[in-house]
PDB file of C-alpha atoms in Angstrom:
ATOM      1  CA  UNK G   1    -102.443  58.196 -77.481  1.00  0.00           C
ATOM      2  CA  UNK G   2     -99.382  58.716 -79.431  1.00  0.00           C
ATOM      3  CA  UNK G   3     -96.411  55.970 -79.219  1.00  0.00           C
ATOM      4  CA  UNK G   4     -93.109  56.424 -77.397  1.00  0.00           C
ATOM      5  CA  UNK G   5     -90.165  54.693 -77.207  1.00  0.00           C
ATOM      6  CA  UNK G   6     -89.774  52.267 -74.279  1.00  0.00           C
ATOM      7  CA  UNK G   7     -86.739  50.587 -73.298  1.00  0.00           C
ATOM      8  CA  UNK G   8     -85.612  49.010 -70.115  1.00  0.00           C
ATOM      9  CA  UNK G   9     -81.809  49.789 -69.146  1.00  0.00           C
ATOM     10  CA  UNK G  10     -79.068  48.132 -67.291  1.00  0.00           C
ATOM     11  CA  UNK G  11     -79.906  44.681 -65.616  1.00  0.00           C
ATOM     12  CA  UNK G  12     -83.957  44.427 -65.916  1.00  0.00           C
ATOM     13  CA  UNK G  13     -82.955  44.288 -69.842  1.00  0.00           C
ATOM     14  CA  UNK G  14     -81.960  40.812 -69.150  1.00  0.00           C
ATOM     15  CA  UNK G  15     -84.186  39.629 -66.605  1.00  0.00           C
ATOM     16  CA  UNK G  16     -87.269  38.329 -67.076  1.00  0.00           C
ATOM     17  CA  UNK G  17     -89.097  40.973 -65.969  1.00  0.00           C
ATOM     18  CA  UNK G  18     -88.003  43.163 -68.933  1.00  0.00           C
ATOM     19  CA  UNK G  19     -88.711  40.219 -70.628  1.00  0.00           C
ATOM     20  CA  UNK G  20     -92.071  40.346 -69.387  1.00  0.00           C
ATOM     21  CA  UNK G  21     -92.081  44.372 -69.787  1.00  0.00           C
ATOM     22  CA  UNK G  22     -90.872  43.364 -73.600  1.00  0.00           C
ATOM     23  CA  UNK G  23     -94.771  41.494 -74.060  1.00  0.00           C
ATOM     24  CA  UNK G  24     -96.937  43.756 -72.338  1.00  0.00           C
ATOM     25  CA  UNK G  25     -95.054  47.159 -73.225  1.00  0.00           C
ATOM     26  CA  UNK G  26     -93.479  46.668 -76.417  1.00  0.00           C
ATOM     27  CA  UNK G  27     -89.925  47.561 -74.556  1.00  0.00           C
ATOM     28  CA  UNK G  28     -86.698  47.427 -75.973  1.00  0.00           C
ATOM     29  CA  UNK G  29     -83.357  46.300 -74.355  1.00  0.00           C
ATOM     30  CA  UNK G  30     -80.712  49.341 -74.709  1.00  0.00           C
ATOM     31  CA  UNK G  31     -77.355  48.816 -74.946  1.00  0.00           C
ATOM     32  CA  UNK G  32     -76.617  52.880 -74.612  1.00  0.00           C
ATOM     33  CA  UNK G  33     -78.665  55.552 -72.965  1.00  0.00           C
ATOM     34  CA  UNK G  34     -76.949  58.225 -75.328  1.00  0.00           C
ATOM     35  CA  UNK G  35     -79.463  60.445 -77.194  1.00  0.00           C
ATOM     36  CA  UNK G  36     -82.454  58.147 -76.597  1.00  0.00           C
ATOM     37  CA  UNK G  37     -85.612  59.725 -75.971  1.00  0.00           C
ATOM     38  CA  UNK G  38     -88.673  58.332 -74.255  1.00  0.00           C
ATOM     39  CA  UNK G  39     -89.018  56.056 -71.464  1.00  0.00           C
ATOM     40  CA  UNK G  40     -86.452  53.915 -70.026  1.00  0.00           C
ATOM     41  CA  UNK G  41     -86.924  51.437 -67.301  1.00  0.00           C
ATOM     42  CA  UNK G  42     -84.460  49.708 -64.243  1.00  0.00           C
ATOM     43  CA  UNK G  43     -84.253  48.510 -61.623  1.00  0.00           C
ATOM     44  CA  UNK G  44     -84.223  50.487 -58.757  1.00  0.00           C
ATOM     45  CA  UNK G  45     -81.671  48.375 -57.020  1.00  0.00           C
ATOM     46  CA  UNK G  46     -79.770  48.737 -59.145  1.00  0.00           C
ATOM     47  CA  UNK G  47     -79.441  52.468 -58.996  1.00  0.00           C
ATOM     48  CA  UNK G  48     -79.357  52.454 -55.208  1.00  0.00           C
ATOM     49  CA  UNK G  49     -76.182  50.440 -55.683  1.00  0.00           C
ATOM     50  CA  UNK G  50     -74.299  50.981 -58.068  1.00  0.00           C
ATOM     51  CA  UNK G  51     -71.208  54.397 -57.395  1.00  0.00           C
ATOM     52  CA  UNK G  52     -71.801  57.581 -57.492  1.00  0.00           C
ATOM     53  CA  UNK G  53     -70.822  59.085 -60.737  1.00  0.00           C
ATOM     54  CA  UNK G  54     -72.397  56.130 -62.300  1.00  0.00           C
ATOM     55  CA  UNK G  55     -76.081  57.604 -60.895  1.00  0.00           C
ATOM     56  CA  UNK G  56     -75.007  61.437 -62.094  1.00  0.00           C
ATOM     57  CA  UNK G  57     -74.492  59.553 -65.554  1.00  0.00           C
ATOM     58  CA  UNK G  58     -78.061  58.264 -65.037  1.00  0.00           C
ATOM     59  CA  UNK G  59     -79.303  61.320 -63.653  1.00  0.00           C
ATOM     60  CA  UNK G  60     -77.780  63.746 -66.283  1.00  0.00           C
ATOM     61  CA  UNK G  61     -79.664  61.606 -69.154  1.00  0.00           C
ATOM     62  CA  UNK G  62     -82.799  63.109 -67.830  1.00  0.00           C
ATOM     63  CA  UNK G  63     -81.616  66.810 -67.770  1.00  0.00           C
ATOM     64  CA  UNK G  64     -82.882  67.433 -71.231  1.00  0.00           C
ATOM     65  CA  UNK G  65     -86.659  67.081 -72.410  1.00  0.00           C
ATOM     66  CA  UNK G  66     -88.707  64.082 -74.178  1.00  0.00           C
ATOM     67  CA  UNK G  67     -86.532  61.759 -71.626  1.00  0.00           C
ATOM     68  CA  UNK G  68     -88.040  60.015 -68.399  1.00  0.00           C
ATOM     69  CA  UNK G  69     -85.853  57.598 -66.516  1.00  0.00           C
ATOM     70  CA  UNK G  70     -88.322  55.381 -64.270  1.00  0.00           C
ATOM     71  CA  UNK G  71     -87.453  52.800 -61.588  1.00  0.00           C
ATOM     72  CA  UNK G  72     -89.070  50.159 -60.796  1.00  0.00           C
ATOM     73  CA  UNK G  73     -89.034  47.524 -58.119  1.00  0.00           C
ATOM     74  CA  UNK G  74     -87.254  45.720 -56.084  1.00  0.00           C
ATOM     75  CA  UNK G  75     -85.364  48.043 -53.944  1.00  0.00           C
ATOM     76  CA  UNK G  76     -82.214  47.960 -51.859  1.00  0.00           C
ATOM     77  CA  UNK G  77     -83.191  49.061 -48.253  1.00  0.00           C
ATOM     78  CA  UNK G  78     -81.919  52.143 -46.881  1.00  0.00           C
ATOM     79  CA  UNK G  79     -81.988  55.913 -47.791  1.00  0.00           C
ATOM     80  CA  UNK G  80     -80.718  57.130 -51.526  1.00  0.00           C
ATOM     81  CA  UNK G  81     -79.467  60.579 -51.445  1.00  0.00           C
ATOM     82  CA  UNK G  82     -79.682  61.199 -55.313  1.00  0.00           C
ATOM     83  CA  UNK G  83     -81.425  63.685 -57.554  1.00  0.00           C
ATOM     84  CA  UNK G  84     -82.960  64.110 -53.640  1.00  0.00           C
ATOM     85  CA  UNK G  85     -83.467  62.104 -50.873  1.00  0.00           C
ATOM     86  CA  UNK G  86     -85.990  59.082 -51.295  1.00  0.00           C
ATOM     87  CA  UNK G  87     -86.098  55.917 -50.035  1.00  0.00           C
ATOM     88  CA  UNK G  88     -88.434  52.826 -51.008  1.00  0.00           C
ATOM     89  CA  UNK G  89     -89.637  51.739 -47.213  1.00  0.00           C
ATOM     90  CA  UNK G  90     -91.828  48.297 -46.571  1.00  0.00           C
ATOM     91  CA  UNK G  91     -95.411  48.440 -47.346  1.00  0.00           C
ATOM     92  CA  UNK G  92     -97.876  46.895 -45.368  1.00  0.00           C
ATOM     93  CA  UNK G  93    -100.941  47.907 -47.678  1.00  0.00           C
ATOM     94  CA  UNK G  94    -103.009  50.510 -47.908  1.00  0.00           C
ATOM     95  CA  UNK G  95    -106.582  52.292 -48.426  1.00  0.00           C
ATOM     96  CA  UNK G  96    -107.907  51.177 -52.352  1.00  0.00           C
ATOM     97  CA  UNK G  97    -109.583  53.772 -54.904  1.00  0.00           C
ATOM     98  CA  UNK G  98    -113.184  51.625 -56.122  1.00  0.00           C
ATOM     99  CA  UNK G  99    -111.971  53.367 -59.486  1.00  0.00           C
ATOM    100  CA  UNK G 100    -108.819  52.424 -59.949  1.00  0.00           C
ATOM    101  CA  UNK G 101    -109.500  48.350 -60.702  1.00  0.00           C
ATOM    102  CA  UNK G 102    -105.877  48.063 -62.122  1.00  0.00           C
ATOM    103  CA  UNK G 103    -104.057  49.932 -59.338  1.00  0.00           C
ATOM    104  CA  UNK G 104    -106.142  48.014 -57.228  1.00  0.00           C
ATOM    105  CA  UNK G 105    -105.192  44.975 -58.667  1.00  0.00           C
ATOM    106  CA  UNK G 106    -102.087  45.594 -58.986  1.00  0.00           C
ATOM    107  CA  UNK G 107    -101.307  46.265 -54.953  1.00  0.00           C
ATOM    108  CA  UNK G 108    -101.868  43.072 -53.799  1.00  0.00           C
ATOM    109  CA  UNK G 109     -98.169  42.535 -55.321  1.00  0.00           C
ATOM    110  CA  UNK G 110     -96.581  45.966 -54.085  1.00  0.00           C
ATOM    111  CA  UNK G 111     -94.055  45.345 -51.583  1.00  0.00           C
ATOM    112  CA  UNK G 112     -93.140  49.339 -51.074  1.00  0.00           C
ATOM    113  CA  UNK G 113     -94.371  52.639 -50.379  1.00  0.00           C
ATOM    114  CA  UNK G 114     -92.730  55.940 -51.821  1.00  0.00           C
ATOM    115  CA  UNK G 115     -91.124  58.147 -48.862  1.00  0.00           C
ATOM    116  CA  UNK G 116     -89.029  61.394 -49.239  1.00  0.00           C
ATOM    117  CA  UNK G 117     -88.428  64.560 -51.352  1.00  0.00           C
ATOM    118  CA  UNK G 118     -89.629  62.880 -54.669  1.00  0.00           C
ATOM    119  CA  UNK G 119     -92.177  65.342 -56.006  1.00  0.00           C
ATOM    120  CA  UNK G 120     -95.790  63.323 -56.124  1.00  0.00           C
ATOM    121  CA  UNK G 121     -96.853  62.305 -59.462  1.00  0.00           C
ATOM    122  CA  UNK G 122    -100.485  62.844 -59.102  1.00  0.00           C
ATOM    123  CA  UNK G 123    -100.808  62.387 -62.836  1.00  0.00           C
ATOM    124  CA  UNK G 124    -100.852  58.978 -62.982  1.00  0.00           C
ATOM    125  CA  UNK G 125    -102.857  59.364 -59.563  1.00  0.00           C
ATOM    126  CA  UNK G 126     -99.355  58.372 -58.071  1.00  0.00           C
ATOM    127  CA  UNK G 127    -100.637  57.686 -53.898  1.00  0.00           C
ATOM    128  CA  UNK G 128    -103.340  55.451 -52.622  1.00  0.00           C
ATOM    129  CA  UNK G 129    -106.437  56.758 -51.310  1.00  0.00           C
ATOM    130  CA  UNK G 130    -104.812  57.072 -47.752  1.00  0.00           C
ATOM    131  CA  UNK G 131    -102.181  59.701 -49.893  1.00  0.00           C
ATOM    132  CA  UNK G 132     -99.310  57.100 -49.056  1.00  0.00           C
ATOM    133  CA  UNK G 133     -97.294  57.441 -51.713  1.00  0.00           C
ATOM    134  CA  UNK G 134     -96.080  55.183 -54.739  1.00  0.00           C
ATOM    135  CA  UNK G 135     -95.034  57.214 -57.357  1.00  0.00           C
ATOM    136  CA  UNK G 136     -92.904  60.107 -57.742  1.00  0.00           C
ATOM    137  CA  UNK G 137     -90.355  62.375 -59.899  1.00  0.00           C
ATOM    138  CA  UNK G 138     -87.853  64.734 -60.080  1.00  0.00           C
ATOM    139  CA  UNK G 139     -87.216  67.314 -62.500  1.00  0.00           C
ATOM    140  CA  UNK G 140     -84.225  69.646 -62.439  1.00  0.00           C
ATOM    141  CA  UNK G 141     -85.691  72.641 -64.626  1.00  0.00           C
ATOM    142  CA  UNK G 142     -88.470  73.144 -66.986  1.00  0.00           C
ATOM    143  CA  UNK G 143     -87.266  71.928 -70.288  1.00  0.00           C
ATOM    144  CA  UNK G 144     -85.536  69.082 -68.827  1.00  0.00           C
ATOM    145  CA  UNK G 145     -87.068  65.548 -68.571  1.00  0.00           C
ATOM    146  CA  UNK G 146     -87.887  63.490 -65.308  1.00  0.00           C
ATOM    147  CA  UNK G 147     -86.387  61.015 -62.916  1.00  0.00           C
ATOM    148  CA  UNK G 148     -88.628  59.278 -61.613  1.00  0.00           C
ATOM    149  CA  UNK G 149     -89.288  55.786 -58.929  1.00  0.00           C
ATOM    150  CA  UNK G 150     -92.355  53.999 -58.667  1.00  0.00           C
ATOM    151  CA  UNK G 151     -93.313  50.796 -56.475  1.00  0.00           C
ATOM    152  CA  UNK G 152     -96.094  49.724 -58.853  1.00  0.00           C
ATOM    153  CA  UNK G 153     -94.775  46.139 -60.284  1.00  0.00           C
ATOM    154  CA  UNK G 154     -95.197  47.160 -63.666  1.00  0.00           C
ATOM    155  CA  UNK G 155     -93.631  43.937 -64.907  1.00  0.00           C
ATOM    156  CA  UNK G 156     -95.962  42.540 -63.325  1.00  0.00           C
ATOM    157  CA  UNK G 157     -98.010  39.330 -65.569  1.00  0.00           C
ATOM    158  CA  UNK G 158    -100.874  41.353 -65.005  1.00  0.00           C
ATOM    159  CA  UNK G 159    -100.304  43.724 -67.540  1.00  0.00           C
ATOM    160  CA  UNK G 160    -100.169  40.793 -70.373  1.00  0.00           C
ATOM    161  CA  UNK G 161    -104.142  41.795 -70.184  1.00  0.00           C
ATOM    162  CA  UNK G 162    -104.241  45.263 -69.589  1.00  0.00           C
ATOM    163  CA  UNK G 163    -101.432  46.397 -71.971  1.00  0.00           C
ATOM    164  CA  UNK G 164    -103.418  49.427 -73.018  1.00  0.00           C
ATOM    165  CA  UNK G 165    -103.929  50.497 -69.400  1.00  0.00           C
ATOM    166  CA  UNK G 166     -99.588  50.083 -68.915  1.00  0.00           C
ATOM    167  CA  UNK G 167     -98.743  52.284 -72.217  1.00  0.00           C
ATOM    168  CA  UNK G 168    -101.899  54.648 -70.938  1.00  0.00           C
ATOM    169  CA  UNK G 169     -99.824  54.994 -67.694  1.00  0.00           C
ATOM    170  CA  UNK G 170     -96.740  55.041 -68.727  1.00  0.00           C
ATOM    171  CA  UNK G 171     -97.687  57.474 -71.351  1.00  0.00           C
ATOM    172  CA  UNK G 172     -99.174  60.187 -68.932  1.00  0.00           C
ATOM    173  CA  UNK G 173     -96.277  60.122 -66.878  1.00  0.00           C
ATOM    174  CA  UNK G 174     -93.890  60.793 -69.523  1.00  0.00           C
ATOM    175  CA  UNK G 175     -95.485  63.837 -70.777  1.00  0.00           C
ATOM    176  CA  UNK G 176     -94.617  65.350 -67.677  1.00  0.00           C
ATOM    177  CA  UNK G 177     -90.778  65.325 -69.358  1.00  0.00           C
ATOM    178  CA  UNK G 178     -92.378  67.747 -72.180  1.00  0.00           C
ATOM    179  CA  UNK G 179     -91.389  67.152 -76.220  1.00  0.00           C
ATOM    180  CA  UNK G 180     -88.058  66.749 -77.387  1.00  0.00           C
ATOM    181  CA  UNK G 181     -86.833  69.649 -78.857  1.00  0.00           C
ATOM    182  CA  UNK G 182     -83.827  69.920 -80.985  1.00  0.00           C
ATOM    183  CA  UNK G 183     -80.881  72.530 -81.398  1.00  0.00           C
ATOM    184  CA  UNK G 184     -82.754  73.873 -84.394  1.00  0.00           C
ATOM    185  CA  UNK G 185     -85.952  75.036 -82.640  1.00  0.00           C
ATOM    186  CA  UNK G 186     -83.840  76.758 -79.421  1.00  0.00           C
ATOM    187  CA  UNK G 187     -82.254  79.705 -82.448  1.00  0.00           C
ATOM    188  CA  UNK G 188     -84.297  82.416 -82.817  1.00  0.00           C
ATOM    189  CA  UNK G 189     -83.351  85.759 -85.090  1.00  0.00           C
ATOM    190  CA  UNK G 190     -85.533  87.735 -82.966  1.00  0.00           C
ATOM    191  CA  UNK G 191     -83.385  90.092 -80.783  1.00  0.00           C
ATOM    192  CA  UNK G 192     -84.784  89.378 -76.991  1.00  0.00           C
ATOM    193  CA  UNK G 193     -84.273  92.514 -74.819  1.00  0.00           C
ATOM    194  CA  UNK G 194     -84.108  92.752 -70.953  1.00  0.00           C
ATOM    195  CA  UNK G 195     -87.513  93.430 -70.549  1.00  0.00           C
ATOM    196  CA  UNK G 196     -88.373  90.073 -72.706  1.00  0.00           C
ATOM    197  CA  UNK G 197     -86.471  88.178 -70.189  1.00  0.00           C
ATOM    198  CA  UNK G 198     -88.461  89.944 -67.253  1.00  0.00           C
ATOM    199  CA  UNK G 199     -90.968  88.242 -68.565  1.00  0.00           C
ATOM    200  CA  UNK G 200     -90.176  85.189 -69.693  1.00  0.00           C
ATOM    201  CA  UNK G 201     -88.972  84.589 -66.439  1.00  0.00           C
ATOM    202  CA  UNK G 202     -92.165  85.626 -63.912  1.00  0.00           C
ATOM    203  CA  UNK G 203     -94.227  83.829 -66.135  1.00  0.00           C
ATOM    204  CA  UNK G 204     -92.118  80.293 -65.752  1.00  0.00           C
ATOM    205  CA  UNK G 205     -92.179  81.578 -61.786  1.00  0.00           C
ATOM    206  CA  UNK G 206     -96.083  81.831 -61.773  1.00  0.00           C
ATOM    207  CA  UNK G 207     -99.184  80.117 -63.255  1.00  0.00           C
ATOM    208  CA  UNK G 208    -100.769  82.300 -65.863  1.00  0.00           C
ATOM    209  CA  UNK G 209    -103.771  81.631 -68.119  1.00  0.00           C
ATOM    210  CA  UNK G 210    -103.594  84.767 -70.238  1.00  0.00           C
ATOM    211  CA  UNK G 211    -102.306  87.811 -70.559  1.00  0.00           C
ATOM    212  CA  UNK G 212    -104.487  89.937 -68.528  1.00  0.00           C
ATOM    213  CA  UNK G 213    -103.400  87.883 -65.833  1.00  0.00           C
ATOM    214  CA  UNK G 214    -100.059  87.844 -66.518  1.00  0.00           C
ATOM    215  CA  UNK G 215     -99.279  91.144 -66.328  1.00  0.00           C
ATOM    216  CA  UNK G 216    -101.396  91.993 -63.363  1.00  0.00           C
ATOM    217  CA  UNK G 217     -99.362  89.393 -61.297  1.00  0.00           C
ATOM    218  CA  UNK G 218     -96.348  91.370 -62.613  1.00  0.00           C
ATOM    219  CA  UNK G 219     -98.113  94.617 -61.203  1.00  0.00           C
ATOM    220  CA  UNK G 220     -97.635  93.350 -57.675  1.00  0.00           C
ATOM    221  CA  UNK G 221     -94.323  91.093 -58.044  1.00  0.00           C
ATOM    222  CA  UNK G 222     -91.975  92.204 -55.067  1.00  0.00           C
ATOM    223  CA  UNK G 223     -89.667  90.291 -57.206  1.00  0.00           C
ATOM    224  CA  UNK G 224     -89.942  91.418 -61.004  1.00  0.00           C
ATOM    225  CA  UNK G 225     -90.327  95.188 -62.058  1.00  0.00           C
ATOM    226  CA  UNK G 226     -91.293  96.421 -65.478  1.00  0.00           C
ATOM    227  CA  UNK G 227     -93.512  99.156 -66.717  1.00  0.00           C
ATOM    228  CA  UNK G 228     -96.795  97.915 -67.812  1.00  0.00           C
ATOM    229  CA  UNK G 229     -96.800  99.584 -71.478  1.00  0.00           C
ATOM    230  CA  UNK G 230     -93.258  98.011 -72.194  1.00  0.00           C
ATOM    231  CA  UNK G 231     -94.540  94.737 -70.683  1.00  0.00           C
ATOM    232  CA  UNK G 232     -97.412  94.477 -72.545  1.00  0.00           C
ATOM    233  CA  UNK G 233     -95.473  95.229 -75.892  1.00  0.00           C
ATOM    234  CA  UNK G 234     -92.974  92.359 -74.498  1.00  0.00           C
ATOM    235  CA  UNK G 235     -95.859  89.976 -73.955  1.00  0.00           C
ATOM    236  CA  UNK G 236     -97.286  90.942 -77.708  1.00  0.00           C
ATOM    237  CA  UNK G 237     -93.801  89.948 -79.095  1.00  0.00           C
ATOM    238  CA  UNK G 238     -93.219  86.642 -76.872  1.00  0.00           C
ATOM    239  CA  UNK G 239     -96.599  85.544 -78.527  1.00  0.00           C
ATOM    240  CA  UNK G 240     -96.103  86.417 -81.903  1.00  0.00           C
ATOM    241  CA  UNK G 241     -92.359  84.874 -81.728  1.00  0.00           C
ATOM    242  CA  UNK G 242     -94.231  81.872 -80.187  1.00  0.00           C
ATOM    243  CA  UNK G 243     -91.936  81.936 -76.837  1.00  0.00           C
ATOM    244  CA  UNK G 244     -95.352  82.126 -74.656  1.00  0.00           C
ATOM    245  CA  UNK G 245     -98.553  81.730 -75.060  1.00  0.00           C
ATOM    246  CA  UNK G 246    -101.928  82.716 -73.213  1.00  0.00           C
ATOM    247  CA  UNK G 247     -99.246  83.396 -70.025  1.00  0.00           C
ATOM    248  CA  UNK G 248     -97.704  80.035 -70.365  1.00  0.00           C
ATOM    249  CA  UNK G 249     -94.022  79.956 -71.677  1.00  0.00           C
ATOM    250  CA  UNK G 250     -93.637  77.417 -74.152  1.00  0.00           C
ATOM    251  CA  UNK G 251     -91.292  74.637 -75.002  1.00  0.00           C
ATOM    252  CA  UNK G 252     -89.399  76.669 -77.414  1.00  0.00           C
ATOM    253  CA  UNK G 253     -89.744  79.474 -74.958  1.00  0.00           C
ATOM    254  CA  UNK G 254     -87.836  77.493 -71.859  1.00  0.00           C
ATOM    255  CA  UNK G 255     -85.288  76.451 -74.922  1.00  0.00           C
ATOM    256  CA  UNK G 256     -84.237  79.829 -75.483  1.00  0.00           C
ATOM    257  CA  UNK G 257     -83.937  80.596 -71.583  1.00  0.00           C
ATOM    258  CA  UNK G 258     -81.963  77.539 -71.160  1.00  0.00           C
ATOM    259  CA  UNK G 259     -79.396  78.600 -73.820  1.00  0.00           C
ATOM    260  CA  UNK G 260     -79.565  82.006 -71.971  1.00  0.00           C
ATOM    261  CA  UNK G 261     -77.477  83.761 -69.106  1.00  0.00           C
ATOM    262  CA  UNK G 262     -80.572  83.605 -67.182  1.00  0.00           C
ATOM    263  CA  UNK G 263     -80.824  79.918 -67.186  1.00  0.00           C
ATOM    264  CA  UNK G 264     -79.424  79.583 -63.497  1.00  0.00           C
ATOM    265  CA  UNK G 265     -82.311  82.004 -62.295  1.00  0.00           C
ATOM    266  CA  UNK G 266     -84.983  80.374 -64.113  1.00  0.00           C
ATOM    267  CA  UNK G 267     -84.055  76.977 -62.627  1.00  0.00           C
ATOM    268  CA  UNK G 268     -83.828  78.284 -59.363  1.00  0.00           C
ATOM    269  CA  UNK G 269     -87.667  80.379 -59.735  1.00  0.00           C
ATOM    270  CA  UNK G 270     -88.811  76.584 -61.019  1.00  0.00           C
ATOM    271  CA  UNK G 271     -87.504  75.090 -57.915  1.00  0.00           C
ATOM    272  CA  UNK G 272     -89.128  77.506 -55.432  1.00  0.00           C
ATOM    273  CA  UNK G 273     -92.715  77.096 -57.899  1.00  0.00           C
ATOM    274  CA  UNK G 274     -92.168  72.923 -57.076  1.00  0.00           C
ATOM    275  CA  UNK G 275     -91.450  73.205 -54.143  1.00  0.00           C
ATOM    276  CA  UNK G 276     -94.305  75.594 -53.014  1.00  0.00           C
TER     277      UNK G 276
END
């Protein structure tokens, strides 16, 4: 497991808890979100309260990859509209896994349950074994990062002897907000044509496992059309220009689309794949 920055944010960098967080997780206090990457912990409270364009600030750090913004508990009551509607509702208990001993653990101090549009992070195995929910994210496109809430206490003193479980964690939810990738690796001298784009863009609308594949979902797309020779010679380049691989677009891939005209249309084809 490779290390990542951890910081906690905003008033939980004073508290105790990120005090606590500052033992078991090796977090720092930030002063500044600006180009931090990694994970960054607050309250969720706080969030839920404070204005508007002070949450799009928050938000808007997550928009670009290598960053995951996580809240954690307590919660203000009540329904918060932003990146989508979620709200952090009384818990009551619920249904344990007999193989999740930390989780487990860990629930007889959760005071919430996850409700709303949040996407599920079943990475981290984020509901109980009833599927109530207690951790999920949002991601606005592919290369961007996540925002995400969880009820978990994970300031919790439990963690002083199970740090390696809390970085596990935290570490498999953060991959979910891919690799940073910097200005550098988005330029590409290769000259991408239409028909490159055609495909970059089914294949971030699918999920593809190699090029066979690939191209025989593009065969029956009622959405995409491209003749098979030209999009196999497209799919040859992509791959040897390192933009996709074995049908998957990759990081440096969903860079250049980004920085594209077609960026709008490839966030919209990753919302309909989520949301599916």
């Amino acid at each position: 497991m490779s290390d990542i920055p951890i910081w906690t944010w905003g008033k939980l960098a004073q508290h105790r808890r990120g005090k606590m967080l500052l033992e078991s997780a090796q977090a720092t206090p930030a002063e500044t979100l600006n180009d931090k990457t990694g994970v960054v912990l607050a309250f969720g409270h706080e969030f839920q309260e404070i204005q508007v364009n002070e949450q799009e600030n928050w938000i808007h750090w997550t928009h670009e990859s290598g960053r995951t913004l996580l809240l954690v508990p307590p919660f203000a009551s009540g329904v918060c509209q932003r990146p989508l509607s979620w709200e952090a509702k009384p818990f009551e208990g619920a249904q344990l896994q007999p193989d999740s001993v930390l989780k487990n653990t860990l629930a007889k101090e959760v005071r919430y349950e996850l409700c709303g549009k949040l996407q599920v992070a079943r990475e981290v195995e984020g509901v109980w074994a009833d599927n109530r929910v207690h951790t999920g994210f949002f991601r606005k496109h592919p290369l961007s990062g996540i925002f995400a809430v969880t009820c978990l206490p994970l300031w919790s003193m439990v963690f002083l002897d199970s740090k390696k479980e809390l970085l596990q964690w935290l570490h498999q939810l953060h991959q979910l907000a891919g690799k940073p990738v910097a200005k550098a690796e988005i330029t590409t001298s290769f000259e991408l044509r239409p028909a490159h784009y055609t495909l970059l863009l089914h294949s971030i609308s699918g999920s593809f496992s190699s090029k066979k594949e690939t191209l025989a979902a593009l065969a029956a797309s009622p959405v995409f059309q491209l003749e098979m020779e030209i999009a196999a010679s497209a799919f040859d380049e992509l791959e040897g220009q390192g933009l996709i691989a074995a049908g998957v677009v990759t990081q440096r891939g969903l860079a250049v689309v980004a920085e594209s005209p077609y960026a709008a249309y490839a966030n919209a084809l990753f919302s309909l794949k989520t949301s599916n």
